[in-house]
PDB file of C-alpha atoms in Angstrom:
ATOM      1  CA  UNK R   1     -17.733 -13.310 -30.274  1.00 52.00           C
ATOM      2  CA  UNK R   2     -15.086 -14.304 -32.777  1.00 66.00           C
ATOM      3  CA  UNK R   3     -13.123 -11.555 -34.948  1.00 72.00           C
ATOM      4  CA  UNK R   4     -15.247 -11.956 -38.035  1.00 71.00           C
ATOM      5  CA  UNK R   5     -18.361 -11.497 -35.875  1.00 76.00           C
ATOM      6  CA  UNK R   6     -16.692  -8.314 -34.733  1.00 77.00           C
ATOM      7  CA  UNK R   7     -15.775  -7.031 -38.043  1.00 80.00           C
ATOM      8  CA  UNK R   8     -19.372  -7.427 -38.867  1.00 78.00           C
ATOM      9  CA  UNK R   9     -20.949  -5.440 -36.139  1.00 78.00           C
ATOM     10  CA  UNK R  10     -17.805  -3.073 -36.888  1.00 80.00           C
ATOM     11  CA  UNK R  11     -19.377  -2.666 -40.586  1.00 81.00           C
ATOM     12  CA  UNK R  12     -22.753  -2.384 -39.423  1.00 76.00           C
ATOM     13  CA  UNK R  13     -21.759   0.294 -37.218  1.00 79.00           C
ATOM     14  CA  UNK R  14     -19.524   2.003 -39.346  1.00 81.00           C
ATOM     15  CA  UNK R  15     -19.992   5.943 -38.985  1.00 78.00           C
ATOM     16  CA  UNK R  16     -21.732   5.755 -35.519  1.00 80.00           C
ATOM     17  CA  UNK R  17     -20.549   7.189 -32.454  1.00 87.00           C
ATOM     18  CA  UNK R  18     -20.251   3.402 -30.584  1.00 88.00           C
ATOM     19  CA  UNK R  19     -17.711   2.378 -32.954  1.00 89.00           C
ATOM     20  CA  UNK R  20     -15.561   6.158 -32.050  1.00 91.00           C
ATOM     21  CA  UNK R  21     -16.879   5.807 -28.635  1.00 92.00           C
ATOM     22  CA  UNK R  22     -15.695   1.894 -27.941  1.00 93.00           C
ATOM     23  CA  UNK R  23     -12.253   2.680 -29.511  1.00 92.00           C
ATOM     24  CA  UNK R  24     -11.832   5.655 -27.326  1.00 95.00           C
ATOM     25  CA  UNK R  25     -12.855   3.846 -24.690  1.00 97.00           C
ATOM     26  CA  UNK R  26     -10.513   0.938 -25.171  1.00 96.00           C
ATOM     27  CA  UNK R  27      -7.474   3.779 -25.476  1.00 95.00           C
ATOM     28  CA  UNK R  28      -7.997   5.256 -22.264  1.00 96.00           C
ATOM     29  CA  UNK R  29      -8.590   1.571 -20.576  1.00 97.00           C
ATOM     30  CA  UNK R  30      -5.143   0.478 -22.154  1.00 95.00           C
ATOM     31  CA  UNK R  31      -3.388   3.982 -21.881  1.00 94.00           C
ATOM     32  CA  UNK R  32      -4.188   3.567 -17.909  1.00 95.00           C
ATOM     33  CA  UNK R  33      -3.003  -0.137 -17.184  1.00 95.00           C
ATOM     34  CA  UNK R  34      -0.058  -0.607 -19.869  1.00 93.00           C
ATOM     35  CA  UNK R  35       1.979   2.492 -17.971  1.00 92.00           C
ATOM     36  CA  UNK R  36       1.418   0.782 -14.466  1.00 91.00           C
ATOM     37  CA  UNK R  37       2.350  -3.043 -15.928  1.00 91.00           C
ATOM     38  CA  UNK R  38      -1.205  -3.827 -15.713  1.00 89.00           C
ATOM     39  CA  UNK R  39      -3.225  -3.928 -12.015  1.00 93.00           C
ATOM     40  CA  UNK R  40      -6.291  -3.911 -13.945  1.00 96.00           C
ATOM     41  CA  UNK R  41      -9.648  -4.996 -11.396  1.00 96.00           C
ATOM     42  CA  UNK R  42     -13.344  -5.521 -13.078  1.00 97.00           C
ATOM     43  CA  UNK R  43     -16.168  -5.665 -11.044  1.00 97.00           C
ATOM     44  CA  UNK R  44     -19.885  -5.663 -11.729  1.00 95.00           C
ATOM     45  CA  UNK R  45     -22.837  -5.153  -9.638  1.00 95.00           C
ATOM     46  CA  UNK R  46     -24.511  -7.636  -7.619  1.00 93.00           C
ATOM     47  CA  UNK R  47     -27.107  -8.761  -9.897  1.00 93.00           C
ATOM     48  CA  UNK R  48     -24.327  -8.773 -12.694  1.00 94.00           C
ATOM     49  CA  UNK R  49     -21.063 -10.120 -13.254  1.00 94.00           C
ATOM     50  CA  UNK R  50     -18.749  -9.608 -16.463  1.00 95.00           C
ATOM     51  CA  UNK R  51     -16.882 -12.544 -16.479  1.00 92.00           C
ATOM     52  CA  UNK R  52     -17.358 -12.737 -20.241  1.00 92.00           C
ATOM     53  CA  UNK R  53     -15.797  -9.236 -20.569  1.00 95.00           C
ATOM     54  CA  UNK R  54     -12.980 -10.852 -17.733  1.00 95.00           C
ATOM     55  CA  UNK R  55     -12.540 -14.121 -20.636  1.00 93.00           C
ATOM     56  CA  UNK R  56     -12.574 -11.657 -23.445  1.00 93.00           C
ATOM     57  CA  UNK R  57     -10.170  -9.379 -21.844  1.00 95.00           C
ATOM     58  CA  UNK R  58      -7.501 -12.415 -21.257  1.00 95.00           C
ATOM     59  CA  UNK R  59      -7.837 -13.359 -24.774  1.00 93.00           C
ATOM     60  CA  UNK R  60      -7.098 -10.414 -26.475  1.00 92.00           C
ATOM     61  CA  UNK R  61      -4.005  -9.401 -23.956  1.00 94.00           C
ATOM     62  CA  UNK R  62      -2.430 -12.978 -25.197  1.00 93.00           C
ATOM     63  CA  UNK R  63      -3.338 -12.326 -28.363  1.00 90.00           C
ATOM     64  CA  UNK R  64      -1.849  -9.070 -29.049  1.00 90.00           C
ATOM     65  CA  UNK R  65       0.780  -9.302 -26.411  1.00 92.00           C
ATOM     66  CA  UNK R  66      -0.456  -6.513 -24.203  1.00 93.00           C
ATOM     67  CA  UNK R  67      -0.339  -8.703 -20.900  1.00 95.00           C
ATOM     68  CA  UNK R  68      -1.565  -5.723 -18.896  1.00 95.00           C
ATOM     69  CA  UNK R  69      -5.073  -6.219 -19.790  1.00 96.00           C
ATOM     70  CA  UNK R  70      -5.480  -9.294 -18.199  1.00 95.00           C
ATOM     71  CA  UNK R  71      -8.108  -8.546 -15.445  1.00 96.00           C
ATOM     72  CA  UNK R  72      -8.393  -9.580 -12.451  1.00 95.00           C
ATOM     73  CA  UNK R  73     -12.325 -10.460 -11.927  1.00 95.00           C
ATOM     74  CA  UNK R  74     -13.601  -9.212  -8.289  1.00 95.00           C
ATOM     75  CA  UNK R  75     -16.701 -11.173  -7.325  1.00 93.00           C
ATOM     76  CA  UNK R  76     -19.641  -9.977  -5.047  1.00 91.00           C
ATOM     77  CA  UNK R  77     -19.554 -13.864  -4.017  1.00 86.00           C
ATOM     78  CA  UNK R  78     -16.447 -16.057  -3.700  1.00 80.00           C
ATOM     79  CA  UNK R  79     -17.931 -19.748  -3.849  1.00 78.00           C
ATOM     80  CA  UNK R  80     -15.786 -22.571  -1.698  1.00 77.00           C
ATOM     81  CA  UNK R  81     -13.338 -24.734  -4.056  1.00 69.00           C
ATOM     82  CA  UNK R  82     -13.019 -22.429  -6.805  1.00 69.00           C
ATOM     83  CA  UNK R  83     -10.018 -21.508  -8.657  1.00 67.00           C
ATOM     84  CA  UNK R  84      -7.662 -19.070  -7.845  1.00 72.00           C
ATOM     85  CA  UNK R  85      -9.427 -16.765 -10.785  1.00 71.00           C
ATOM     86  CA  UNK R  86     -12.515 -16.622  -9.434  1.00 71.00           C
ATOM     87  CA  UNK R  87     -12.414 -16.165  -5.968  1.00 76.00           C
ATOM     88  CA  UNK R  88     -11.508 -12.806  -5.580  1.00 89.00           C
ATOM     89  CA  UNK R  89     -13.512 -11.221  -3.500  1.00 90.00           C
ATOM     90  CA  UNK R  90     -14.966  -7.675  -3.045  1.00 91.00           C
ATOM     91  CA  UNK R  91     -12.379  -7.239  -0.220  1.00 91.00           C
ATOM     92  CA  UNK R  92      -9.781  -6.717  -3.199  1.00 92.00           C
ATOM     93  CA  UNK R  93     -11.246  -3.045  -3.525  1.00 93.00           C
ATOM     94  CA  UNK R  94      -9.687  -2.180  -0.348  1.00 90.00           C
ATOM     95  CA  UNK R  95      -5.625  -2.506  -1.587  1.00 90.00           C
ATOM     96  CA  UNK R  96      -6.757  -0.849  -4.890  1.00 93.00           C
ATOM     97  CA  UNK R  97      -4.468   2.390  -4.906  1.00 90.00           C
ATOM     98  CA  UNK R  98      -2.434   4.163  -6.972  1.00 92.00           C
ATOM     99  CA  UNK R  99      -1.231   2.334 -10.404  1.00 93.00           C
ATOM    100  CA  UNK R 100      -4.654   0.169  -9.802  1.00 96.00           C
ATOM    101  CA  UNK R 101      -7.174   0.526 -12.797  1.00 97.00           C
ATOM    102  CA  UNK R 102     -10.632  -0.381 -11.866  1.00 97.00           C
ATOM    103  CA  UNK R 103     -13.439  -0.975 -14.149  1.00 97.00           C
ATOM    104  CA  UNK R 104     -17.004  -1.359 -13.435  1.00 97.00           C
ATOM    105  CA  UNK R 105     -19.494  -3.097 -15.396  1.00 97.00           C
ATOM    106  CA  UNK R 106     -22.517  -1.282 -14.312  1.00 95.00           C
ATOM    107  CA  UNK R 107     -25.923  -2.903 -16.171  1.00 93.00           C
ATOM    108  CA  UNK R 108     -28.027  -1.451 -13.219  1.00 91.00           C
ATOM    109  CA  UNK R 109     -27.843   0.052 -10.120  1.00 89.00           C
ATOM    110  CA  UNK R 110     -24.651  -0.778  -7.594  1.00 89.00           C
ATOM    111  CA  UNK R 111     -25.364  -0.952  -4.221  1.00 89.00           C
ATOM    112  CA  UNK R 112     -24.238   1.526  -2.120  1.00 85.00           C
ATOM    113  CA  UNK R 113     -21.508  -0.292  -0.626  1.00 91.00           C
ATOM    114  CA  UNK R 114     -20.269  -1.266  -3.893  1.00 94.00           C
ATOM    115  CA  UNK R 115     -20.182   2.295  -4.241  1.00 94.00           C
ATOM    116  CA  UNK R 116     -18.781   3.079  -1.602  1.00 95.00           C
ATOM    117  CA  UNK R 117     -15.712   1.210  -1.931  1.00 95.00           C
ATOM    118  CA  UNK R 118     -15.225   2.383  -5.383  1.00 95.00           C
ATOM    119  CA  UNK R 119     -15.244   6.206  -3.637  1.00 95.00           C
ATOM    120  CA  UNK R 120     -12.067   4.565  -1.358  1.00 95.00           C
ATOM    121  CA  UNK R 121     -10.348   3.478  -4.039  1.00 95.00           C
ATOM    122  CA  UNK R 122     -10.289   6.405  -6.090  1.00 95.00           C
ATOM    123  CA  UNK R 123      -9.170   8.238  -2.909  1.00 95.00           C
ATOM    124  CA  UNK R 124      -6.863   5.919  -2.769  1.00 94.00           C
ATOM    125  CA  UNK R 125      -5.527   6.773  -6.238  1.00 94.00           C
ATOM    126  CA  UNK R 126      -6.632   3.930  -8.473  1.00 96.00           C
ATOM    127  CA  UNK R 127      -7.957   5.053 -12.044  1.00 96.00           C
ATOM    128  CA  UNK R 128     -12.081   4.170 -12.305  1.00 97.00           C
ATOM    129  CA  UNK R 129     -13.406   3.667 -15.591  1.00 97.00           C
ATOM    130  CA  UNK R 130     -17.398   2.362 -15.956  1.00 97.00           C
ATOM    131  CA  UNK R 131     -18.812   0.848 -19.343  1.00 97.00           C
ATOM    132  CA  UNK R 132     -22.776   1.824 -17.596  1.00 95.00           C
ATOM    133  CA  UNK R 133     -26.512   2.492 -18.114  1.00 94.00           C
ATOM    134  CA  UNK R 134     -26.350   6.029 -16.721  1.00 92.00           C
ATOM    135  CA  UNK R 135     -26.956   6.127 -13.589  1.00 91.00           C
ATOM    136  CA  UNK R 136     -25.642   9.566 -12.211  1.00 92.00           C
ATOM    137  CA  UNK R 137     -23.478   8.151  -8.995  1.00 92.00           C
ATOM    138  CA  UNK R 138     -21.382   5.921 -10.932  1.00 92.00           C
ATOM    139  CA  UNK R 139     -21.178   8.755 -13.733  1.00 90.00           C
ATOM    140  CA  UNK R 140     -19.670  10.939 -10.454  1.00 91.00           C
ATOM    141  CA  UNK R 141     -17.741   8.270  -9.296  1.00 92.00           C
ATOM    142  CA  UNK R 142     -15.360   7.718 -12.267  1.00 95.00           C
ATOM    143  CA  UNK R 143     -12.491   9.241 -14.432  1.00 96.00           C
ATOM    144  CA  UNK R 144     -13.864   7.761 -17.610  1.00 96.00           C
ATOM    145  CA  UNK R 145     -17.152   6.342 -18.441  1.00 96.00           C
ATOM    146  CA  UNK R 146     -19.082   5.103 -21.531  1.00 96.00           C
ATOM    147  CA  UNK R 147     -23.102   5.326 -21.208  1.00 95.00           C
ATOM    148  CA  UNK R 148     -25.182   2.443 -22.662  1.00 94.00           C
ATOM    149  CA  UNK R 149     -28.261   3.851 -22.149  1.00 92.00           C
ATOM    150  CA  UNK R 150     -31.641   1.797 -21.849  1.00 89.00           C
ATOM    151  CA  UNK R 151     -33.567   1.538 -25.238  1.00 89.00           C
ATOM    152  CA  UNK R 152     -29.913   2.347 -26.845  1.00 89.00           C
ATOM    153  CA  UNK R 153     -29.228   0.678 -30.766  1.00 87.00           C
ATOM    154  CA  UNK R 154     -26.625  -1.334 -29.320  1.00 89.00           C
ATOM    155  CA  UNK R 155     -26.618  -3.573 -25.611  1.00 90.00           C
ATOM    156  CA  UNK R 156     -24.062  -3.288 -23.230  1.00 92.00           C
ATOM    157  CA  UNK R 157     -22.532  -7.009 -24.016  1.00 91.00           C
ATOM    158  CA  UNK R 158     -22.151  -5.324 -27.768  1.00 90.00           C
ATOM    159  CA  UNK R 159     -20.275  -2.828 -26.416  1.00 92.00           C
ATOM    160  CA  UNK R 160     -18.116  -5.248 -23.941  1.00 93.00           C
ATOM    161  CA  UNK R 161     -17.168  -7.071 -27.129  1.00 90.00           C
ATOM    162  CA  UNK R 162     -15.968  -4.068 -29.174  1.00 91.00           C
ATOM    163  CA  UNK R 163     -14.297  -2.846 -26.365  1.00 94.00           C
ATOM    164  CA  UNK R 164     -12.001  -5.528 -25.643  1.00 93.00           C
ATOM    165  CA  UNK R 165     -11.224  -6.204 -29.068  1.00 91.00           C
ATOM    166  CA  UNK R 166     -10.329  -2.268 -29.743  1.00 92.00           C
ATOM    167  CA  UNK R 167      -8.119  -2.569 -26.869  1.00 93.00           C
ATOM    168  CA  UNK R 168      -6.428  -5.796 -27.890  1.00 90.00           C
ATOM    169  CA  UNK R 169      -6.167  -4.174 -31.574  1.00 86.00           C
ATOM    170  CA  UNK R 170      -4.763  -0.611 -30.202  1.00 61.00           C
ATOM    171  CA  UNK R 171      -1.978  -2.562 -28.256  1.00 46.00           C
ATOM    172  CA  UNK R 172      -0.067  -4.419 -30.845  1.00 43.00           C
ATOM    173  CA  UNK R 173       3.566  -4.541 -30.216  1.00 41.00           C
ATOM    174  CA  UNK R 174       5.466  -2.731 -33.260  1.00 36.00           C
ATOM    175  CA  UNK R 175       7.482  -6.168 -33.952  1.00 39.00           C
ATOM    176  CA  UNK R 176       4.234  -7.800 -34.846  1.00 37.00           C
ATOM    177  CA  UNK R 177       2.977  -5.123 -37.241  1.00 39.00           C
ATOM    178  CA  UNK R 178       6.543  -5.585 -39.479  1.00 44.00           C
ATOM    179  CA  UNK R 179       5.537  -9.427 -39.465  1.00 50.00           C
ATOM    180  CA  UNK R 180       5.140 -10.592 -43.369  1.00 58.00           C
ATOM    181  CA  UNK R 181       1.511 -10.689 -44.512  1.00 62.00           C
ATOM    182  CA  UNK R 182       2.441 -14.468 -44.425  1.00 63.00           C
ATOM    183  CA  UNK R 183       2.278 -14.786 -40.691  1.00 62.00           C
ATOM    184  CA  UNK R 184      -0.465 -12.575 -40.638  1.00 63.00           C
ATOM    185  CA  UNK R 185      -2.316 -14.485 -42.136  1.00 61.00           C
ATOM    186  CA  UNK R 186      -1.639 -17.849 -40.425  1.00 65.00           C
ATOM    187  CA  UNK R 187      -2.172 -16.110 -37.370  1.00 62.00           C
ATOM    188  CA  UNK R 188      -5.173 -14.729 -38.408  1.00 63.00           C
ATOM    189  CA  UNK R 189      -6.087 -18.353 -39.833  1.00 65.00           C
ATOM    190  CA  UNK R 190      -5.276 -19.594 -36.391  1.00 65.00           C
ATOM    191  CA  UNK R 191      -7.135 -17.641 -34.140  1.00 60.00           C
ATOM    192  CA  UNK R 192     -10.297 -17.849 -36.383  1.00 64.00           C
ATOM    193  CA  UNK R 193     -10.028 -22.079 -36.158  1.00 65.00           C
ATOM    194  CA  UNK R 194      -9.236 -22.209 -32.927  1.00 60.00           C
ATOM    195  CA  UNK R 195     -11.437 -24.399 -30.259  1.00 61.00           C
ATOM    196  CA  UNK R 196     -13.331 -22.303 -28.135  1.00 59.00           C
ATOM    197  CA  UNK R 197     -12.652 -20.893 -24.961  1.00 53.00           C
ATOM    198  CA  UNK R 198     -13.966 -22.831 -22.153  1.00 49.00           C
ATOM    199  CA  UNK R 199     -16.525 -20.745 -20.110  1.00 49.00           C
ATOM    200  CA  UNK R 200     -15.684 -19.795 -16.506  1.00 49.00           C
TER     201      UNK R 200
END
């Protein structure tokens, strides 16, 4: 979803708790990994993976220069012969400790050893945060969570997308807000004619 799509949805929304609820969201999930120089781990559940919310996440920390919210994506299954980026495995959990940010992704029910090692590595000290549908043991599980609950006006890839632009948006270095509304606007003009990214 490109930024004119977003300021779209961000119009249609306008006045509605999921646009104060994704930017709140996207503070807390950039408050926690800027501090600690990123360390930021997103996981789904079996059935799901966010690896478009992993692609969107890299975009906006190159595009606002907020390099901490690149995630690293932590796979349920690590094929042979893929790249470095995607064959992280669930084993990654396990050194998650203090510093570590660790969001789930949480569509439908995790398993309970998915569970489990999210229990370690908050024990461990790592910050959990869960973009979910409700369910009660991730709700227990985390620091921060925002509900997308069945039936809801909005989907939870709605809310992936104006979550990691809020957080690319709330992150601007100071230098680039002084910039001339000249090069804001080329960069602007740039972004928006860019190719698209290729998909993972």
């Amino acid at each position: 979803m490109d930024a004119v799509r977003v300021a779209l949805l961000r119009e249609v929304l306008a006045g509605t708790e999921w646009l104060r609820g994704t930017r709140r969201f996207a503070g807390v999930l950039r408050g926690s990994v800027v501090p600690n120089g990123g360390g930021l781990l997103l996981v789904g559940t079996e059935a799901y993976e966010p690896w478009h919310l992993a692609a969107h996440l890299t975009d906006e920390a190159a595009w606002s220069g907020v390099p901490e919210l690149t995630p690293t994506l932590v796979r349920h299954r690590v094929e042979p012969g893929r790249g470095p980026h995607l064959s992280v495995g669930l084993g990654r959990l396990e050194a998650a400790g203090r510093g570590a940010t660790l969001l789930v992704v949480a569509p439908d029910r995790p398993d309970g050893g998915l569970l489990e090692r999210v229990h370690d590595a908050r024990r461990a000290g790592a910050r959990v945060l869960a973009l979910d549908a409700g369910d009660p043991e991730v709700r227990d599980l985390v620091h921060e969570s925002l509900t997308v609950p069945p039936g809801a006006e909005v989907d939870l890839d709605t809310v992936q997308h104006l979550v990691s632009a809020a957080a690319g948006e709330n992150g601007v270095p100071a230098q680039r807000a002084r910039r001339g509304l000249r090069d804001r606007l080329s960069h602007l003009a740039d972004h928006l004619t860019a190719p698209p990214r290729p998909r993972w």
